[in-house]
mmCIF file of C-alpha atoms and ligand atoms in Angstrom:
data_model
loop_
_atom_site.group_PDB
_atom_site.id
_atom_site.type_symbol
_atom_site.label_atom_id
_atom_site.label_comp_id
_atom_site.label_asym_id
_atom_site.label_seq_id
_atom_site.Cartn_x
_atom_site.Cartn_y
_atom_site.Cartn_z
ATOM 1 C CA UNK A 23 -32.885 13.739 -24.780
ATOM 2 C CA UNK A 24 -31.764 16.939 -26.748
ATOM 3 C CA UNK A 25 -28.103 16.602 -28.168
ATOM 4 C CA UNK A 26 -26.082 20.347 -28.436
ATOM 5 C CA UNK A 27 -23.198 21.104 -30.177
ATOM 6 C CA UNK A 28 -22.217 24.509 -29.567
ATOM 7 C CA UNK A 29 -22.434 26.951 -26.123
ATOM 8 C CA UNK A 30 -25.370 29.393 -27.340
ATOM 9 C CA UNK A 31 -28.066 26.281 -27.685
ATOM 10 C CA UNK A 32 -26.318 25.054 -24.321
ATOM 11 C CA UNK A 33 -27.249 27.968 -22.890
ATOM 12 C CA UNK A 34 -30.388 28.647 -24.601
ATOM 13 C CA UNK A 35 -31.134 25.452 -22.725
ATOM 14 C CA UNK A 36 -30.312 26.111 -19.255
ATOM 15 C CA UNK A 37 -31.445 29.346 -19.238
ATOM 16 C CA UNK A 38 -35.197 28.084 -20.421
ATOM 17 C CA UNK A 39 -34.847 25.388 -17.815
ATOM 18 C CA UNK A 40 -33.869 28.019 -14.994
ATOM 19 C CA UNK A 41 -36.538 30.470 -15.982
ATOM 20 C CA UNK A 42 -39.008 27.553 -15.123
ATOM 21 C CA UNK A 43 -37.229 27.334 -11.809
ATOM 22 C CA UNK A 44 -35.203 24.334 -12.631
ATOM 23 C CA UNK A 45 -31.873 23.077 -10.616
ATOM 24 C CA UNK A 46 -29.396 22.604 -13.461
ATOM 25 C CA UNK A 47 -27.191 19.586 -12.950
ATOM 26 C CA UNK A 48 -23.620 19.104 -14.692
ATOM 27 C CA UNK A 49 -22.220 15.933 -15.228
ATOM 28 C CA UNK A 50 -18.829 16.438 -16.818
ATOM 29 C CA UNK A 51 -17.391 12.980 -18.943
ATOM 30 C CA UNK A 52 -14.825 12.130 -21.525
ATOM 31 C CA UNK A 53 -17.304 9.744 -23.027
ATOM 32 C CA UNK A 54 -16.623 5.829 -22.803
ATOM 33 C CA UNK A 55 -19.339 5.545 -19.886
ATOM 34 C CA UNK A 56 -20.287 2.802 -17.752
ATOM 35 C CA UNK A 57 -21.786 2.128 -14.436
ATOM 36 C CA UNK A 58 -19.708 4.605 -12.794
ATOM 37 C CA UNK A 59 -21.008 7.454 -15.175
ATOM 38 C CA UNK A 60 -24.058 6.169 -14.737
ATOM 39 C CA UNK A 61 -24.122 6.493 -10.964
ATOM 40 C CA UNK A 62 -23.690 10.324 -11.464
ATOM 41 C CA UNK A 63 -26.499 10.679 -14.019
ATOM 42 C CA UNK A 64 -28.787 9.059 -11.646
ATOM 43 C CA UNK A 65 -27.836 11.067 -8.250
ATOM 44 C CA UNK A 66 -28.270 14.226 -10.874
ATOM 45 C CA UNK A 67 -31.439 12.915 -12.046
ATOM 46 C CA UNK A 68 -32.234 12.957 -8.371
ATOM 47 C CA UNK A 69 -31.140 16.295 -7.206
ATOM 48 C CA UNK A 70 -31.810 18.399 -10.512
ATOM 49 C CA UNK A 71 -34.761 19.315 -12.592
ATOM 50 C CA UNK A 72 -32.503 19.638 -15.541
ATOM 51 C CA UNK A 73 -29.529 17.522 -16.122
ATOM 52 C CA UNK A 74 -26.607 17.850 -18.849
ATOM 53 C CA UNK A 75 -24.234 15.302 -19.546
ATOM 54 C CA UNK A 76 -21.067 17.189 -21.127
ATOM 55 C CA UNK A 77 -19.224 14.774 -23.589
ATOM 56 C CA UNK A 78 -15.472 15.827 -24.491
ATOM 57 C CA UNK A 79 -12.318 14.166 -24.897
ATOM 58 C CA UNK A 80 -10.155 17.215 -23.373
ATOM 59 C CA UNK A 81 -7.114 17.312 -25.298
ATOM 60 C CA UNK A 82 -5.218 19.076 -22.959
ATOM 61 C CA UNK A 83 -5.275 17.054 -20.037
ATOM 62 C CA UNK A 84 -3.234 14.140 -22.427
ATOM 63 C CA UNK A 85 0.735 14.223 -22.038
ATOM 64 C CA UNK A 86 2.380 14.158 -25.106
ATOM 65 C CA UNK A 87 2.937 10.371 -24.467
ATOM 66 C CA UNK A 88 -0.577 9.165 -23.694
ATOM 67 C CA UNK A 89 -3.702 8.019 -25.162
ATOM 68 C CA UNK A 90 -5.818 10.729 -26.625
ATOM 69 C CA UNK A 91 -6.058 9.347 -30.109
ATOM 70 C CA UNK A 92 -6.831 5.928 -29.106
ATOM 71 C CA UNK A 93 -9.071 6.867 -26.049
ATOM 72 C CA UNK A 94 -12.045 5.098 -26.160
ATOM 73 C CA UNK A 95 -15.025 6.518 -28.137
ATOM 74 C CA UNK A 96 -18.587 5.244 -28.235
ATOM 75 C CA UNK A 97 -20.762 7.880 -29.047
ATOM 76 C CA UNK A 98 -23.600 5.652 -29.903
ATOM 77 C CA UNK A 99 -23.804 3.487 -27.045
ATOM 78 C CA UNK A 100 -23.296 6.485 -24.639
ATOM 79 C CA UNK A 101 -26.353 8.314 -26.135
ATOM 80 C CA UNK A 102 -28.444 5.296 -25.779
ATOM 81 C CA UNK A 103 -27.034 5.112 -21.295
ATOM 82 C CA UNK A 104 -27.414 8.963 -20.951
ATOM 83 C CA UNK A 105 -30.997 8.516 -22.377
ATOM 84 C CA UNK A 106 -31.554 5.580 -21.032
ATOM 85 C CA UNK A 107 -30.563 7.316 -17.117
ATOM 86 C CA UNK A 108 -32.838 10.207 -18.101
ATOM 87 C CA UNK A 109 -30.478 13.220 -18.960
ATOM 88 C CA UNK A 110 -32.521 15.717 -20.439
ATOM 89 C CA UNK A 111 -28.775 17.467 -22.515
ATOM 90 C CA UNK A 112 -26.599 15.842 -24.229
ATOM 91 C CA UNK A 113 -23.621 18.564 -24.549
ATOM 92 C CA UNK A 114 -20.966 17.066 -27.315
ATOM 93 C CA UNK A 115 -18.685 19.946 -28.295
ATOM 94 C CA UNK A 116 -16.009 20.044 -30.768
ATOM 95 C CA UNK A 117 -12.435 20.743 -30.076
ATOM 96 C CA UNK A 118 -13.100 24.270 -31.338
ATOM 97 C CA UNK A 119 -15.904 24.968 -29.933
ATOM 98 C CA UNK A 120 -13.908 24.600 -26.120
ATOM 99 C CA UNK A 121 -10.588 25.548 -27.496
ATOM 100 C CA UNK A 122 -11.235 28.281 -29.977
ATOM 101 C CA UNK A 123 -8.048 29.676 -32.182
ATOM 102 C CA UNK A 124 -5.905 32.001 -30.011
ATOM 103 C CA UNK A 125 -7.099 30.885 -26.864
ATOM 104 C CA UNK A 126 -4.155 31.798 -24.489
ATOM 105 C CA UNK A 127 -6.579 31.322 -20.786
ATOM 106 C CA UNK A 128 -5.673 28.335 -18.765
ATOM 107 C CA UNK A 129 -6.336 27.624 -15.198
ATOM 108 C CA UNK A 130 -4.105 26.109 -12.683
ATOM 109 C CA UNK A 131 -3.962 24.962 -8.667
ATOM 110 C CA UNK A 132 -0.751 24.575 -7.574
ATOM 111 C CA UNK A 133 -0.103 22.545 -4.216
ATOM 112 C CA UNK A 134 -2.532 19.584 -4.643
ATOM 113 C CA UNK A 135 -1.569 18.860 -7.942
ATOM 114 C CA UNK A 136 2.059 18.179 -7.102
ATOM 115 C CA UNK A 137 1.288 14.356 -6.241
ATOM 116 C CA UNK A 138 0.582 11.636 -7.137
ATOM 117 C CA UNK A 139 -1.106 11.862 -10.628
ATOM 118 C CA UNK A 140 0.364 14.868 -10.858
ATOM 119 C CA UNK A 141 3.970 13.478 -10.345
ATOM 120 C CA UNK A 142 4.074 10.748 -13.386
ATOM 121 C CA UNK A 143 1.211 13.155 -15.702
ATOM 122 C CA UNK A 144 2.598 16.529 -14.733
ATOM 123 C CA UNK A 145 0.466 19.030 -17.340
ATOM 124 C CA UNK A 146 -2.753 17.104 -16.528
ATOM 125 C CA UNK A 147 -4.677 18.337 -14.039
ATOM 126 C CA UNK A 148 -4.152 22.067 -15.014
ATOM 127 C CA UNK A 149 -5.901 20.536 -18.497
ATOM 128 C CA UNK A 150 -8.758 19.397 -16.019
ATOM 129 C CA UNK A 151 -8.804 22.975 -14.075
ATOM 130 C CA UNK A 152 -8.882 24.584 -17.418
ATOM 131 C CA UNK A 153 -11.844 22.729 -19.154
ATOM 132 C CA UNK A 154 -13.658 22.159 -16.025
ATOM 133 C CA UNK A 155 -13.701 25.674 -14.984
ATOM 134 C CA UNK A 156 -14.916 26.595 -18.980
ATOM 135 C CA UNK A 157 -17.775 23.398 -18.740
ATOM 136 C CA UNK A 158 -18.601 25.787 -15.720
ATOM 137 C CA UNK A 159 -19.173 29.027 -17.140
ATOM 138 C CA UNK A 160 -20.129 26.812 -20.512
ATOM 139 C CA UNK A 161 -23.287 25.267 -18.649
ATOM 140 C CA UNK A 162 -23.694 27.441 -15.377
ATOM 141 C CA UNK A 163 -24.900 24.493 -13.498
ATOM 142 C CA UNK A 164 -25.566 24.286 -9.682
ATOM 143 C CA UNK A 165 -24.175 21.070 -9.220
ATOM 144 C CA UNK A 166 -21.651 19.451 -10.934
ATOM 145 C CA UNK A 167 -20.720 15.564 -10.346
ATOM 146 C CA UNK A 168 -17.876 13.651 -10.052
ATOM 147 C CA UNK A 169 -16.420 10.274 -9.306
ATOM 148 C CA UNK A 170 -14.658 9.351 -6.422
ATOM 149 C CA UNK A 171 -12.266 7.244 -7.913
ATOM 150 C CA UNK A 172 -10.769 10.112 -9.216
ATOM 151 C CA UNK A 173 -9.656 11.699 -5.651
ATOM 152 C CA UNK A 174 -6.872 13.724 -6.765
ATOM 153 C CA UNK A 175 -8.671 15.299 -9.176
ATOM 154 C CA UNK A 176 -11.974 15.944 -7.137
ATOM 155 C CA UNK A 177 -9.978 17.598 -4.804
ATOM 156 C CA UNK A 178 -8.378 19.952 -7.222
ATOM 157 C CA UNK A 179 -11.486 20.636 -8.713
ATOM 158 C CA UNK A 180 -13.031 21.547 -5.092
ATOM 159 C CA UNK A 181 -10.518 23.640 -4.652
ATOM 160 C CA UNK A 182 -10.456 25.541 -7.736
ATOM 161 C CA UNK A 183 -14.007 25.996 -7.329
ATOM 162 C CA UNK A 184 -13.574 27.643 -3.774
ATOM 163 C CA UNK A 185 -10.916 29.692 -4.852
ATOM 164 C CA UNK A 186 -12.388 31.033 -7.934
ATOM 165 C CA UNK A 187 -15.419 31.792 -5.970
ATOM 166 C CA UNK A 188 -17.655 29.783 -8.725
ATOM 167 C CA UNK A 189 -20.964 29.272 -7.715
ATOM 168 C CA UNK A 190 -21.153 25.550 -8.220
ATOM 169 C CA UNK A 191 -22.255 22.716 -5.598
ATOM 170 C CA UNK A 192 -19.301 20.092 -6.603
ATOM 171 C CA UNK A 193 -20.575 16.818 -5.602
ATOM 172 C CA UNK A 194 -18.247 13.598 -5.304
ATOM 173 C CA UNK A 195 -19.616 10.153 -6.024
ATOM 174 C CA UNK A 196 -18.384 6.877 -4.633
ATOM 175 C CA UNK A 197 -16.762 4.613 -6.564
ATOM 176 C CA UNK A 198 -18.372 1.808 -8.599
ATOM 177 C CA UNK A 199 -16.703 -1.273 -8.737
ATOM 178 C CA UNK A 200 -16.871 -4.960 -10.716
ATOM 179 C CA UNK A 201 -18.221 -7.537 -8.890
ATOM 180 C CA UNK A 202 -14.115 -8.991 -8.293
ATOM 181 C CA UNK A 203 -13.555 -4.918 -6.644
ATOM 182 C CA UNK A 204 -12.078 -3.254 -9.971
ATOM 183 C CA UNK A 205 -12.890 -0.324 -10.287
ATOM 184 C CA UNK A 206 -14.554 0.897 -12.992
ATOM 185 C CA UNK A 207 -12.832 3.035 -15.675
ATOM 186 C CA UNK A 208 -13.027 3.560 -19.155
ATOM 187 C CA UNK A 209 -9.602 2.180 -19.544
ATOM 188 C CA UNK A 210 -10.671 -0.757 -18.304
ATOM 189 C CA UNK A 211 -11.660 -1.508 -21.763
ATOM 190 C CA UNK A 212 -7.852 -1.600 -22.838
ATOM 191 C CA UNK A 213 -7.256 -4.617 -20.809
ATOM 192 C CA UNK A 214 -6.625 -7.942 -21.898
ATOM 193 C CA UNK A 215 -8.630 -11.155 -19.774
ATOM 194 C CA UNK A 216 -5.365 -11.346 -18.805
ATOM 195 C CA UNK A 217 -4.655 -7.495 -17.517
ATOM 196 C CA UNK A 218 -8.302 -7.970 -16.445
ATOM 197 C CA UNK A 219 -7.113 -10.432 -13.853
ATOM 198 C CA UNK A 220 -4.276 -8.955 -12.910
ATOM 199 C CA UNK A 221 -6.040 -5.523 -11.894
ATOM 200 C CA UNK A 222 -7.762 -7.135 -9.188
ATOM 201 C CA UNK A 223 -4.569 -6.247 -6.811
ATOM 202 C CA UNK A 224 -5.089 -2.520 -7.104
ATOM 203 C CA UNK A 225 -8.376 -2.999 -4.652
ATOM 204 C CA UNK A 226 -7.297 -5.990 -3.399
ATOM 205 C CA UNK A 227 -4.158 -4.730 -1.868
ATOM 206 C CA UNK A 228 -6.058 -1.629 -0.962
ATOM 207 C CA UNK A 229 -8.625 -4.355 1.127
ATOM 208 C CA UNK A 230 -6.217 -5.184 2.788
ATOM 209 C CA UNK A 231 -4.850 -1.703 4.008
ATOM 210 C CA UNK A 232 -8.750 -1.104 5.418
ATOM 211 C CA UNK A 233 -8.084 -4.510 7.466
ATOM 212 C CA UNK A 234 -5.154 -3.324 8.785
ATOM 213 C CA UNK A 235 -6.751 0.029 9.654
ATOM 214 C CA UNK A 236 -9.740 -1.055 11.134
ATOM 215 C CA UNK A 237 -7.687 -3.568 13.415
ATOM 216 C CA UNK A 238 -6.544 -0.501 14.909
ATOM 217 C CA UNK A 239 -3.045 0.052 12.528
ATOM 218 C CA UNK A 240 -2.618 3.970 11.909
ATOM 219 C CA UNK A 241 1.340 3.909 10.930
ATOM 220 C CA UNK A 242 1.167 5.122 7.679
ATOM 221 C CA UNK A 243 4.527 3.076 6.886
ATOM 222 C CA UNK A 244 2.523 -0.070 8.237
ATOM 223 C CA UNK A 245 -0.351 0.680 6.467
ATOM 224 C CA UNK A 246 1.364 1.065 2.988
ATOM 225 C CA UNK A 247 4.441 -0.071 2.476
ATOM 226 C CA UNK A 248 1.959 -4.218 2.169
ATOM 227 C CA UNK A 249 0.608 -2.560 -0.720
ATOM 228 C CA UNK A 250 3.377 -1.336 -2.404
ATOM 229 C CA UNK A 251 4.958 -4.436 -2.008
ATOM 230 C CA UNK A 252 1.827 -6.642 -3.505
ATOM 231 C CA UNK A 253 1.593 -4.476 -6.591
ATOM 232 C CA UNK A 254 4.440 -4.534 -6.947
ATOM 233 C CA UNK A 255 5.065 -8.213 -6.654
ATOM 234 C CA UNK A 256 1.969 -8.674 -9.191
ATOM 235 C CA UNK A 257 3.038 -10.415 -12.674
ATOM 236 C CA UNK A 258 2.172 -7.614 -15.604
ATOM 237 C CA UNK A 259 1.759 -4.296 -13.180
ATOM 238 C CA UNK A 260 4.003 -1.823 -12.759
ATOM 239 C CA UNK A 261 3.359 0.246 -9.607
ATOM 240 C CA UNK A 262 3.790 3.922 -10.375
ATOM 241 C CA UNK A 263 2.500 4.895 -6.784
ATOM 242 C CA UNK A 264 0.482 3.760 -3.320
ATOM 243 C CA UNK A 265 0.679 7.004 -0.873
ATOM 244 C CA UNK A 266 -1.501 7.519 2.114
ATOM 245 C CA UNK A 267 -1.900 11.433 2.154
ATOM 246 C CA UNK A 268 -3.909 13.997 4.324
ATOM 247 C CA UNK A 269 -7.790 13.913 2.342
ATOM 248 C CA UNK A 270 -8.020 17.183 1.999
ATOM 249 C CA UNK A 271 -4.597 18.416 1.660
ATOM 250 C CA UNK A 272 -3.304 15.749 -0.007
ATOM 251 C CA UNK A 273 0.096 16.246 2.382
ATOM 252 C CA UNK A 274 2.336 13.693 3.567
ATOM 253 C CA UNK A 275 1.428 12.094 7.127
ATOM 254 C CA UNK A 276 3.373 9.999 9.947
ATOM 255 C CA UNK A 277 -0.203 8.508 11.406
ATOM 256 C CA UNK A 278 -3.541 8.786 10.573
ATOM 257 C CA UNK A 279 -5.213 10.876 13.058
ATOM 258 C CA UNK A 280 -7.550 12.442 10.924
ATOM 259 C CA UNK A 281 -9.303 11.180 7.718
ATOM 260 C CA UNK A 282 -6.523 10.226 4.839
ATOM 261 C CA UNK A 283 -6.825 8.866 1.412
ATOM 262 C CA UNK A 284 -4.962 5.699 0.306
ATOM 263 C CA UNK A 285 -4.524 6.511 -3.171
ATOM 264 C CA UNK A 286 -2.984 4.011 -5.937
ATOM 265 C CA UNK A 287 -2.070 3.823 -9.741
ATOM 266 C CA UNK A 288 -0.131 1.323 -11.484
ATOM 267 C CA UNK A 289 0.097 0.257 -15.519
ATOM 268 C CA UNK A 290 -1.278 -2.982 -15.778
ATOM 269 C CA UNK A 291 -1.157 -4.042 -19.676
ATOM 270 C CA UNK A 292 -1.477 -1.248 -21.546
ATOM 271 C CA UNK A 293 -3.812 1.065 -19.447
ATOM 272 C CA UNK A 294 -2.753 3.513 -16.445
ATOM 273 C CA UNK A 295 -5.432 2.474 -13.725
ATOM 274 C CA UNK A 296 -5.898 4.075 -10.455
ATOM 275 C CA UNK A 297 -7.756 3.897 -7.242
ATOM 276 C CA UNK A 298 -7.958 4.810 -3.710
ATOM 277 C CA UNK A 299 -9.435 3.982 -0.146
ATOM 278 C CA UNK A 300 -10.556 6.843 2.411
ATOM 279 C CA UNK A 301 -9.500 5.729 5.947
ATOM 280 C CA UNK A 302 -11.343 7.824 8.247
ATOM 281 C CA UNK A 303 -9.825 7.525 12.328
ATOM 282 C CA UNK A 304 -13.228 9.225 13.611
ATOM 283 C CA UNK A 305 -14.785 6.081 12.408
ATOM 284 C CA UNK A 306 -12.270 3.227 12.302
ATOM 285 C CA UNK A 307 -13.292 2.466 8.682
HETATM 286 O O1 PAF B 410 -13.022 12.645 -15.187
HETATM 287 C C1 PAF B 410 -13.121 12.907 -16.396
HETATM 288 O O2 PAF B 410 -13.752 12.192 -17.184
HETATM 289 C C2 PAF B 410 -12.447 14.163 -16.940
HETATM 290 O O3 PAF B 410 -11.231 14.394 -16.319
HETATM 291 C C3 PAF B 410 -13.349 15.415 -16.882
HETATM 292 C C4 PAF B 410 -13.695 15.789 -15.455
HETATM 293 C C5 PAF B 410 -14.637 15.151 -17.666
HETATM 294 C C6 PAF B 410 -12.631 16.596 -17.517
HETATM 295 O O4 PAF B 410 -12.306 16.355 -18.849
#
């Protein structure tokens, strides 16, 4: 595995690796990887004949009030798993290198970033939409992956994509979970055995949502007002949100007559978690 610094050997790279008519795969992270990272490396590895693994805290997708300085970093032991799942790149620019002096471009899409996330982190996603869309034109992949457990902001990438006419295959990738349903997230690594415990309710309330659904339930009241009232209930979490929303539009619904996302995020400890169900009416899961 090659590691890159700056955009001319990235693109050095891909443009060798296209010349020998090789798919160029994108895996966009902020670094702290586990399984879930790993799971897009692997369908990449799959589906591409040349795979990059972008490494990058984004600075501007932190409110002034998060965690950028003490996000977790592990460059070491992220090599060693990116290597280890067979990425042929390892891109690992520096703040300057994305951002560089004077930069005044940013990118924004309005509508589907309005809730949820979007709500409690409000400057976020357009710090997504912004690096994103330069990893894009950074790279030039033909498929880029993400994780599902991010929904909000798979969507919004999607869309962004679409809109901006970029030639890029955006792939989603389900969520990976712990063997007690938590799903897995770098911040996960903030938690406490404690917090640990308690952030089983986030996919355990969600379980029971997806009972409730595939018992025949399609009130959206029905189907979520049980899990705001668990996490809420929960000793050391502090709901922030549980909305069930059109999946594509992210709108609000009455009933679920078409597929909708259950999405959730609460603070449990000292990490923001989230995660989210699809309920799907064409299939009763
Ligand atoms: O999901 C993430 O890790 C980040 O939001 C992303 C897509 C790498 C952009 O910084």
């Amino acid at each position: 595995m090659e590691f890159v610094r700056s955009i001319p050997e990235l693109r050095a790279a891909v443009r060798s690796a296209r010349s020998h008519g090789k798919t160029i795969g994108l895996v966009p992270t902020m670094g702290a990887m586990h399984e879930g990272h790993y799971s897009l490396m692997r369908r990449a590895r799959l589906e591409c004949g040349f795979v990059v693994v972008s490494l990058f805290v984004n600075p501007t997708q932190f409110g002034p009030n998060e965690d950028l300085s003490r996000y977790p970093r592990d460059l070491e032991g992220d090599a060693a798993g990116s290597a280890r799942e067979g990425v042929d790149m390892l891109f690992i620019p520096t703040t300057d290198e994305v951002y560089p002096a004077n930069h005044k471009t940013s990118v924004a899409v309005s509508g589907l970033t309005e809730r949820l996330c979007g709500r409690s982190r409000p400057s976020h996603f357009q710090g997504v939409t912004t690096v994103v869309a330069k990893l894009f034109g950074m790279a030039q992949p033909d498929r880029a992956y993400f994780g599902e457990k991010d929904y909000q902001q798979l969507q919004v990438i999607r869309r962004m994509t679409r809109d901006l006419d970029i030639p890029v295959e955006v792939i989603g990738c389900p969520i990976v979970r712990e063997s007690d349903g938590v799903a897995m997230s770098s911040r996960n690594r903030y938690l406490s055995a404690h917090d640990r415990v308690a952030a089983r309710v986030l996919s355990r309330s969600l379980a029971g949502a997806r009972q409730r659904f595939a018992a025949g339930e399609r009130s959206v009241e029905a189907l979520v007002n049980p899990v705001r009232a668990e996490i809420s209930g929960a000793t050391g979490v502090a709901l922030d949100y549980a909305e069930l929303l059109d999946a594509s539009e992210l709108s609000e619904i009455d009933r679920v007559v078409a597929p909708a996302v259950l999405a959730v995020a609460a603070k449990v400890g000292p990490a923001r978690l989230i995660d989210n169900t699809v309920l799907d009416p064409t299939t009763g899961a």
